[in-house]
Short mmCIF file of C-alpha atoms and ligand atoms in Angstrom, two decimals:
data_model
loop_
_atom_site.label_atom_id
_atom_site.label_comp_id
_atom_site.label_asym_id
_atom_site.label_seq_id
_atom_site.Cartn_x
_atom_site.Cartn_y
_atom_site.Cartn_z
CA MET T 1 -0.21 0.05 -0.20
CA PRO T 2 1.30 3.17 -0.96
CA ILE T 3 2.26 5.77 1.75
CA GLU T 4 0.06 9.09 1.79
CA ARG T 5 2.32 12.78 1.84
CA ARG T 6 -0.21 12.97 4.85
CA ASP T 7 0.91 9.65 7.22
CA LEU T 8 4.21 10.92 6.15
CA LEU T 9 4.09 14.54 7.71
CA LEU T 10 2.23 12.89 10.75
CA ALA T 11 5.28 10.20 11.41
CA ALA T 12 7.90 14.14 10.49
CA ALA T 13 5.62 15.92 13.05
CA SER T 14 6.15 13.54 15.77
CA LEU T 15 9.86 12.53 15.42
CA ALA T 16 10.10 16.48 15.88
CA VAL T 17 8.30 16.65 18.86
CA ALA T 18 10.23 13.68 20.16
CA SER T 19 13.52 15.23 19.36
CA ALA T 20 12.53 18.21 20.84
CA ALA T 21 10.88 16.58 24.13
CA GLY T 22 13.97 14.86 24.38
CA ARG T 23 16.79 17.62 23.68
CA ALA T 24 18.82 18.06 27.17
CA LEU T 25 19.16 21.81 27.26
CA ALA T 26 23.14 22.18 27.17
CA ALA T 27 25.59 24.31 29.74
CA ASP T 28 25.99 26.67 26.99
CA ARG T 29 22.73 27.74 25.04
CA PRO T 30 20.61 29.62 27.06
CA ALA T 31 16.98 28.62 27.28
CA GLY T 32 14.88 29.25 24.37
CA TYR T 33 11.13 31.10 25.53
CA ALA T 34 8.29 31.50 22.64
CA ILE T 35 5.25 34.42 24.57
CA VAL T 36 2.15 33.49 23.40
CA GLY T 37 0.27 36.33 23.94
CA LEU T 38 1.80 39.95 22.81
CA GLY T 39 -0.51 41.85 25.64
CA THR T 40 0.88 44.15 28.05
CA TYR T 41 2.21 41.91 29.97
CA GLY T 42 3.57 39.61 27.01
CA LEU T 43 5.28 42.46 25.07
CA GLY T 44 5.46 45.46 27.11
CA VAL T 45 6.86 43.58 31.05
CA ILE T 46 8.26 40.56 29.99
CA ALA T 47 10.01 40.98 26.08
CA PRO T 48 12.40 43.78 27.21
CA GLN T 49 13.32 41.62 30.01
CA PHE T 50 15.42 39.06 28.45
CA ALA T 51 18.23 41.68 27.45
CA ASN T 52 18.38 41.18 31.95
CA CYS T 53 18.91 37.26 31.48
CA ARG T 54 22.34 35.54 32.08
CA HIS T 55 20.09 31.88 30.89
CA SER T 56 17.42 32.92 28.73
CA ARG T 57 16.62 34.49 25.27
CA LEU T 58 13.28 35.16 22.74
CA THR T 59 13.17 33.09 19.94
CA ALA T 60 9.43 33.17 19.34
CA LEU T 61 6.22 35.05 19.16
CA VAL T 62 2.56 33.93 19.00
CA SER T 63 0.34 36.45 18.14
CA GLY T 64 -3.23 36.79 16.41
CA ASP T 65 -2.10 40.35 15.02
CA PRO T 66 0.66 39.85 12.03
CA ALA T 67 1.49 42.72 11.64
CA LYS T 68 2.30 43.63 15.79
CA ALA T 69 4.24 40.48 15.81
CA ARG T 70 6.60 41.36 12.74
CA ALA T 71 7.53 44.51 14.95
CA ALA T 72 8.13 42.98 18.03
CA ALA T 73 9.95 39.98 16.17
CA ALA T 74 11.74 42.93 14.55
CA ARG T 75 12.90 44.70 17.85
CA TYR T 76 13.75 41.03 19.63
CA GLY T 77 16.08 40.24 17.05
CA VAL T 78 13.69 37.20 16.23
CA PRO T 79 13.53 35.50 13.05
CA GLU T 80 10.23 35.46 11.07
CA ARG T 81 10.14 32.19 10.38
CA SER T 82 9.30 31.52 14.92
CA ILE T 83 6.26 33.92 14.50
CA TYR T 84 3.28 31.31 14.88
CA SER T 85 -0.30 32.47 15.09
CA TYR T 86 -3.06 30.58 17.14
CA GLU T 87 -3.84 28.59 14.70
CA THR T 88 -0.76 27.51 13.37
CA PHE T 89 0.98 27.08 17.10
CA ASP T 90 1.04 23.60 17.70
CA GLN T 91 3.61 23.62 14.95
CA ILE T 92 6.29 24.92 17.71
CA ALA T 93 6.87 21.45 17.98
CA GLY T 94 9.20 21.15 15.15
CA ASN T 95 11.03 24.82 15.96
CA PRO T 96 14.28 23.52 18.22
CA ASP T 97 14.66 27.13 19.21
CA VAL T 98 11.98 27.10 21.17
CA ASP T 99 13.10 25.10 25.18
CA ILE T 100 9.76 26.90 26.93
CA VAL T 101 6.32 28.83 26.39
CA TYR T 102 5.33 31.07 28.29
CA VAL T 103 1.70 31.75 28.27
CA CYS T 104 0.57 35.43 28.50
CA LEU T 105 -2.78 35.00 27.52
CA PRO T 106 -6.30 36.32 29.46
CA ASN T 107 -6.66 33.22 32.07
CA SER T 108 -9.35 31.39 30.79
CA MET T 109 -7.40 30.55 27.75
CA HIS T 110 -4.58 29.33 29.88
CA ALA T 111 -5.16 25.75 30.27
CA GLU T 112 -5.36 25.63 26.69
CA TYR T 113 -2.30 27.28 25.50
CA THR T 114 -0.34 24.56 28.30
CA ILE T 115 -1.88 21.71 26.91
CA ARG T 116 -0.75 22.12 23.43
CA ALA T 117 2.39 23.63 24.36
CA ALA T 118 3.45 20.36 26.56
CA LYS T 119 1.99 18.09 23.76
CA ALA T 120 4.54 20.24 21.35
CA GLY T 121 7.20 18.54 23.74
CA LYS T 122 7.42 22.29 25.20
CA HIS T 123 8.22 23.04 29.18
CA VAL T 124 5.85 26.24 30.36
CA MET T 125 5.63 29.41 32.26
CA CYS T 126 1.94 30.38 32.59
CA GLU T 127 1.04 33.56 34.19
CA LYS T 128 -0.95 33.76 37.66
CA PRO T 129 -3.87 33.12 38.18
CA MET T 130 -2.34 29.74 36.72
CA ALA T 131 -6.00 28.90 35.44
CA VAL T 132 -9.60 29.28 36.73
CA SER T 133 -10.77 25.97 37.82
CA VAL T 134 -9.12 23.49 40.04
CA ALA T 135 -10.36 21.23 37.13
CA GLU T 136 -8.24 23.06 34.41
CA ALA T 137 -4.98 23.35 36.90
CA GLU T 138 -5.14 19.64 37.54
CA ALA T 139 -5.32 18.92 33.69
CA MET T 140 -2.61 21.16 33.24
CA ILE T 141 -0.29 19.31 35.84
CA ALA T 142 -0.84 15.90 34.15
CA ALA T 143 -0.03 17.43 30.63
CA CYS T 144 3.05 18.70 31.42
CA LYS T 145 3.25 15.26 33.81
CA ALA T 146 2.53 13.57 30.62
CA ALA T 147 4.79 15.11 28.33
CA ASP T 148 8.02 15.35 30.88
CA ARG T 149 8.15 18.92 30.53
CA LYS T 150 8.26 21.86 33.20
CA LEU T 151 5.28 23.42 34.02
CA MET T 152 5.79 26.81 36.31
CA ILE T 153 3.39 29.86 36.98
CA GLY T 154 4.69 32.93 36.68
CA TYR T 155 4.73 34.40 40.44
CA ARG T 156 7.22 36.82 40.26
CA CYS T 157 7.79 38.05 44.32
CA HIS T 158 9.13 35.41 44.63
CA PHE T 159 12.34 37.20 42.41
CA GLU T 160 12.16 40.08 43.96
CA PRO T 161 14.41 41.65 46.53
CA TYR T 162 11.79 42.65 49.26
CA ASN T 163 9.51 40.27 49.34
CA LEU T 164 12.63 37.43 49.46
CA GLU T 165 13.67 39.43 52.49
CA ALA T 166 10.25 40.19 53.83
CA MET T 167 10.06 36.01 53.63
CA ARG T 168 13.97 35.08 55.43
CA LEU T 169 13.05 37.65 57.84
CA ALA T 170 9.06 36.02 58.85
CA ARG T 171 11.15 32.36 58.96
CA ALA T 172 14.11 33.99 61.27
CA GLY T 173 11.55 34.90 63.75
CA ALA T 174 12.12 38.96 63.29
CA ALA T 175 8.16 39.46 63.69
CA GLY T 176 8.76 36.49 66.72
CA LYS T 177 5.97 33.64 66.58
CA ILE T 178 3.50 34.83 63.36
CA ARG T 179 -0.14 35.98 65.08
CA TYR T 180 -1.79 38.05 61.59
CA LEU T 181 -1.13 38.85 58.37
CA ARG T 182 -3.38 41.49 56.58
CA SER T 183 -2.82 41.89 53.09
CA GLU T 184 -4.31 43.99 50.11
CA HIS T 185 -4.35 44.96 46.60
CA GLY T 186 -6.08 46.74 44.19
CA PHE T 187 -6.50 48.51 41.36
CA ILE T 188 -9.24 50.78 39.31
CA GLN T 189 -10.60 48.85 36.15
CA SER T 190 -12.07 51.49 34.14
CA ASP T 191 -13.02 50.23 31.16
CA PRO T 192 -16.17 48.13 31.37
CA SER T 193 -14.90 46.26 27.97
CA LYS T 194 -11.90 44.76 28.97
CA TRP T 195 -11.30 40.59 28.77
CA ARG T 196 -11.08 41.44 33.42
CA LEU T 197 -14.55 41.89 33.68
CA LYS T 198 -15.32 39.58 31.72
CA ARG T 199 -16.18 36.21 33.44
CA ALA T 200 -15.64 33.49 30.28
CA LEU T 201 -12.01 34.93 29.74
CA SER T 202 -10.80 36.11 33.15
CA GLY T 203 -13.01 33.33 35.13
CA GLY T 204 -13.96 35.99 38.32
CA GLY T 205 -12.83 39.49 39.33
CA SER T 206 -10.22 41.24 41.27
CA LEU T 207 -9.65 37.88 43.02
CA MET T 208 -8.58 36.05 40.11
CA ASP T 209 -6.36 38.86 39.56
CA MET T 210 -4.70 41.17 42.13
CA GLY T 211 -6.58 38.47 44.88
CA VAL T 212 -3.95 35.63 43.94
CA TYR T 213 -0.62 38.54 45.32
CA SER T 214 -2.75 38.72 49.04
CA LEU T 215 -3.67 35.00 48.80
CA GLN T 216 0.08 33.96 47.56
CA ALA T 217 1.45 36.62 50.24
CA ALA T 218 -0.62 35.70 53.07
CA ARG T 219 0.96 32.26 51.97
CA TYR T 220 4.87 32.99 51.29
CA MET T 221 5.16 34.87 54.42
CA THR T 222 3.19 33.16 57.05
CA GLY T 223 5.08 29.83 55.68
CA GLU T 224 2.12 27.45 56.27
CA GLU T 225 -0.69 26.78 54.88
CA PRO T 226 -4.86 27.65 55.53
CA ILE T 227 -7.22 24.77 57.02
CA GLU T 228 -9.75 27.20 56.56
CA VAL T 229 -11.24 30.72 54.32
CA ALA T 230 -14.46 32.78 55.37
CA ALA T 231 -15.05 35.55 52.61
CA ARG T 232 -17.84 37.67 51.81
CA GLU T 233 -18.64 40.22 48.73
CA SER T 234 -19.00 43.38 48.36
CA THR T 235 -19.90 44.20 44.86
CA ASP T 236 -22.35 47.47 42.94
CA ARG T 237 -23.66 45.31 40.25
CA SER T 238 -25.54 48.15 38.50
CA ASP T 239 -22.21 49.64 38.26
CA PRO T 240 -21.32 48.56 34.60
CA ARG T 241 -17.97 47.17 35.16
CA PHE T 242 -19.70 44.76 37.99
CA ALA T 243 -21.65 43.04 35.96
CA GLU T 244 -20.35 40.09 34.95
CA VAL T 245 -17.46 40.05 38.15
CA GLU T 246 -16.82 41.03 41.89
CA ASP T 247 -15.51 44.22 42.35
CA MET T 248 -14.43 43.83 46.36
CA ILE T 249 -14.09 40.26 48.30
CA GLU T 250 -12.34 39.92 51.30
CA TRP T 251 -11.21 36.43 53.30
CA LEU T 252 -9.65 34.84 56.70
CA LEU T 253 -8.17 31.92 56.72
CA LYS T 254 -6.61 30.71 59.20
CA PHE T 255 -4.08 28.39 59.98
CA PRO T 256 -2.61 25.40 61.72
CA SER T 257 -0.14 27.71 64.00
CA GLY T 258 -3.40 30.05 64.88
CA ALA T 259 -2.71 32.64 63.35
CA ILE T 260 -4.61 34.85 60.71
CA ALA T 261 -4.30 36.26 57.71
CA SER T 262 -7.16 38.70 56.51
CA CYS T 263 -6.86 39.60 52.54
CA LEU T 264 -8.53 41.81 50.19
CA SER T 265 -8.89 42.16 46.59
CA MET T 266 -10.84 45.05 44.76
CA TYR T 267 -10.92 46.62 41.65
CA SER T 268 -12.13 49.84 42.81
CA ALA T 269 -9.48 51.65 44.74
CA ASN T 270 -5.44 51.51 44.13
CA GLN T 271 -3.70 49.39 46.79
CA ASN T 272 -0.36 47.60 47.08
CA HIS T 273 0.16 46.72 50.50
CA VAL T 274 1.33 43.23 53.04
CA LEU T 275 1.69 43.48 56.74
CA LEU T 276 2.63 40.56 58.99
CA MET T 277 2.31 41.25 62.95
CA GLY T 278 4.30 38.65 65.61
CA ASP T 279 4.79 38.85 69.18
CA LYS T 280 7.94 40.23 69.04
CA GLY T 281 7.25 42.88 66.02
CA ARG T 282 6.66 42.78 62.81
CA ILE T 283 7.35 43.36 58.78
CA GLU T 284 5.81 45.53 57.04
CA LEU T 285 5.73 45.82 53.41
CA GLU T 286 3.79 49.54 50.75
CA PRO T 287 4.48 48.75 47.96
CA ALA T 288 4.52 45.26 48.69
CA THR T 289 4.35 43.45 44.61
CA ARG T 290 5.13 46.15 42.18
CA TYR T 291 7.34 45.56 39.34
CA ASP T 292 9.65 47.81 41.15
CA GLY T 293 9.76 50.65 44.32
CA ASN T 294 8.59 48.17 46.89
CA ARG T 295 8.90 49.88 50.43
CA MET T 296 9.90 48.03 53.59
CA TRP T 297 10.00 48.02 57.93
CA THR T 298 10.21 46.32 60.44
CA GLY T 299 9.07 47.48 63.79
CA ARG T 300 9.46 47.27 67.33
CA ASP T 301 7.03 48.87 70.19
CA GLY T 302 5.60 51.37 67.65
CA ARG T 303 9.19 51.83 66.30
CA ALA T 304 9.64 51.52 62.78
CA GLN T 305 13.32 51.31 61.00
CA GLU T 306 13.11 51.19 56.97
CA ILE T 307 15.35 48.32 55.66
CA THR T 308 17.28 47.67 51.72
CA PRO T 309 17.04 44.46 50.89
CA PRO T 310 19.80 43.16 49.50
CA PRO T 311 20.31 42.85 45.36
CA GLY T 312 18.10 39.65 44.55
CA PRO T 313 19.72 36.61 42.09
CA ALA T 314 19.47 38.73 39.03
CA PRO T 315 18.92 42.31 37.94
CA THR T 316 14.70 42.59 38.11
CA GLN T 317 12.71 40.04 39.17
CA PHE T 318 11.15 38.75 36.06
CA ALA T 319 15.15 38.52 34.60
CA GLY T 320 15.47 36.05 37.91
CA GLN T 321 12.32 34.16 36.85
CA LEU T 322 12.96 33.41 33.51
CA ASP T 323 16.62 32.26 34.17
CA HIS T 324 14.97 30.15 37.35
CA MET T 325 13.11 28.14 34.95
CA ALA T 326 16.50 27.97 32.32
CA GLN T 327 17.65 26.44 35.53
CA SER T 328 15.57 23.94 36.62
CA ILE T 329 15.35 22.51 33.39
CA ARG T 330 19.42 22.49 33.54
CA THR T 331 19.56 21.12 36.56
CA GLY T 332 16.74 19.12 36.25
CA ALA T 333 14.98 20.67 39.81
CA GLU T 334 11.51 21.44 39.83
CA PRO T 335 10.75 24.97 39.61
CA ILE T 336 10.33 26.88 43.20
CA VAL T 337 6.88 28.11 42.38
CA SER T 338 5.19 25.31 40.09
CA GLY T 339 2.12 23.62 38.81
CA GLU T 340 1.51 22.44 42.33
CA GLU T 341 1.73 25.64 43.76
CA GLY T 342 -0.84 27.32 41.59
CA LEU T 343 -3.00 23.98 42.32
CA ARG T 344 -2.82 25.13 46.17
CA ASP T 345 -4.19 29.28 45.31
CA MET T 346 -6.84 27.79 43.11
CA LYS T 347 -7.79 25.58 45.16
CA ILE T 348 -8.05 28.55 48.17
CA ILE T 349 -9.44 30.28 45.28
CA GLU T 350 -12.18 28.28 45.23
CA ALA T 351 -12.96 28.18 48.59
CA ILE T 352 -12.96 31.83 48.74
CA TYR T 353 -15.54 31.76 46.16
CA LEU T 354 -17.48 29.03 47.56
CA SER T 355 -17.58 30.90 50.71
CA ALA T 356 -18.78 34.11 50.12
CA ARG T 357 -21.31 32.21 48.15
CA GLU T 358 -22.73 30.48 49.93
CA GLY T 359 -22.41 32.89 53.62
CA ARG T 360 -20.16 30.24 55.76
CA ALA T 361 -17.06 29.17 56.41
CA VAL T 362 -15.45 26.29 53.85
CA ARG T 363 -12.22 23.72 55.58
CA LEU T 364 -9.96 23.12 53.27
P1 NAD K 1 -3.97 41.74 27.82
O1 NAD K 1 -5.26 42.02 27.81
O2 NAD K 1 -3.10 43.18 27.89
O3 NAD K 1 -2.91 41.08 26.49
C1 NAD K 1 -3.73 39.73 26.33
C2 NAD K 1 -3.44 38.81 25.12
O4 NAD K 1 -4.00 38.43 25.30
C3 NAD K 1 -3.42 40.11 23.86
O5 NAD K 1 -2.18 39.93 23.53
C4 NAD K 1 -4.25 39.87 23.38
O6 NAD K 1 -4.75 40.20 22.08
C5 NAD K 1 -4.25 38.41 23.14
N1 NAD K 1 -5.79 37.34 23.59
C6 NAD K 1 -5.61 36.32 22.66
N2 NAD K 1 -6.83 35.87 22.90
C7 NAD K 1 -7.53 36.68 23.25
C8 NAD K 1 -9.14 37.41 23.87
N3 NAD K 1 -9.64 35.80 23.43
N4 NAD K 1 -9.57 38.27 24.67
C9 NAD K 1 -8.20 39.29 24.77
N5 NAD K 1 -7.20 38.94 24.48
C10 NAD K 1 -6.95 37.91 23.82
O7 NAD K 1 -3.51 41.80 29.17
P2 NAD K 1 -2.02 41.03 30.37
O8 NAD K 1 -2.21 42.29 31.15
O9 NAD K 1 -0.81 40.85 29.05
O10 NAD K 1 -2.79 39.82 31.08
C11 NAD K 1 -1.63 38.63 30.65
C12 NAD K 1 -2.12 37.69 31.34
O11 NAD K 1 -1.03 38.33 32.23
C13 NAD K 1 -3.41 37.23 32.37
O12 NAD K 1 -3.24 36.33 32.54
C14 NAD K 1 -2.82 38.30 33.94
O13 NAD K 1 -3.14 37.87 34.65
C15 NAD K 1 -1.34 38.19 33.65
N6 NAD K 1 -0.18 38.97 34.12
C16 NAD K 1 0.66 38.95 35.11
C17 NAD K 1 1.46 40.15 35.71
C18 NAD K 1 2.03 39.36 36.52
O14 NAD K 1 3.11 40.84 37.41
N7 NAD K 1 2.33 38.54 37.07
C19 NAD K 1 0.76 41.20 35.43
C20 NAD K 1 -0.03 41.69 34.44
C21 NAD K 1 -0.29 40.36 34.17
#
């Protein structure tokens, strides 16, 4: 029976997948990233950061806008053959210059592109929130495991000097026994047409966006996993911005040690703050989780001392994050903010929404 051209093409494609998946990252070669989604974050924040990286470079772009992709490719030295559309994305399997796909799309598209990237034999960096449900997050982890690829979540604060120093001080007992944490994150949404305010794309309101920072801070500052959550929401549903998603949501987390975290996210005020209180003092960050300009104080008995942390592992938190993934692939170690870490947050986020909806505390 003659071999069909289609069969040959399929065989070639699967060989390309196998060879890309099997190819180890050589020590002398920076990891190649493809950015999917050339929006405010992917193109505006991440793309320029490769200039600060030691182990990573930008090698491909995926966009629905060919002109934008071509302009970005010219700016960052990406060859035209390494520009993909959402339709041709799966052909990235055959591109040996791409080791990692960085998913910078609206939240509801994270799962689809993570799973397609893993099937194409690529490692995945996925933006926060990891997904819009626990089920999606679990499917993403399973797809990356099945393809023997690494999955990391874009939790940049784990590479940011102020947050790193705050974690170190908290673990070293600078505040004594941790009793309480407060964290509020918000910004003002002004345009009702934005995808962040459309449930089908965002999966939820401020909690899915800025709330992730408050939740993450509660977990990495206490170093504990919550056992119970109690939440309530306050949204003006007559406001056209909030027809589909919540504006303000507040939640209490109870930790095994007895410590409590009081967290808040909102889309109707600007706030960026973390405060940790212990029986010997406090650690406070404000702004706490910005791209730059964060500040920190430690204090006892009402006296506060401003702290300047030592430099982080890379020139910027973004470069630290990008290079950490590259090094994880090289050494075989799990990224410090893996898919499992994103899944833990997704489970708490679902519990926060359940608690707010049903007006009761939810055990985790
Ligand atoms: P954005 O709207 O600026 O960009 C989204 C990109 O996705 C655009 O290029 C858009 O064209 C593309 N896209 C493809 N299909 C789309 C669709 N159906 N609807 C809308 N856009 C579509 O958003 P952003 O601020 O860049 O956010 C992208 C992701 O990055 C989000 O998950 C967000 O939570 C995350 N993010 C993370 C940080 C951080 O500090 N880690 C900061 C900002 C955003």
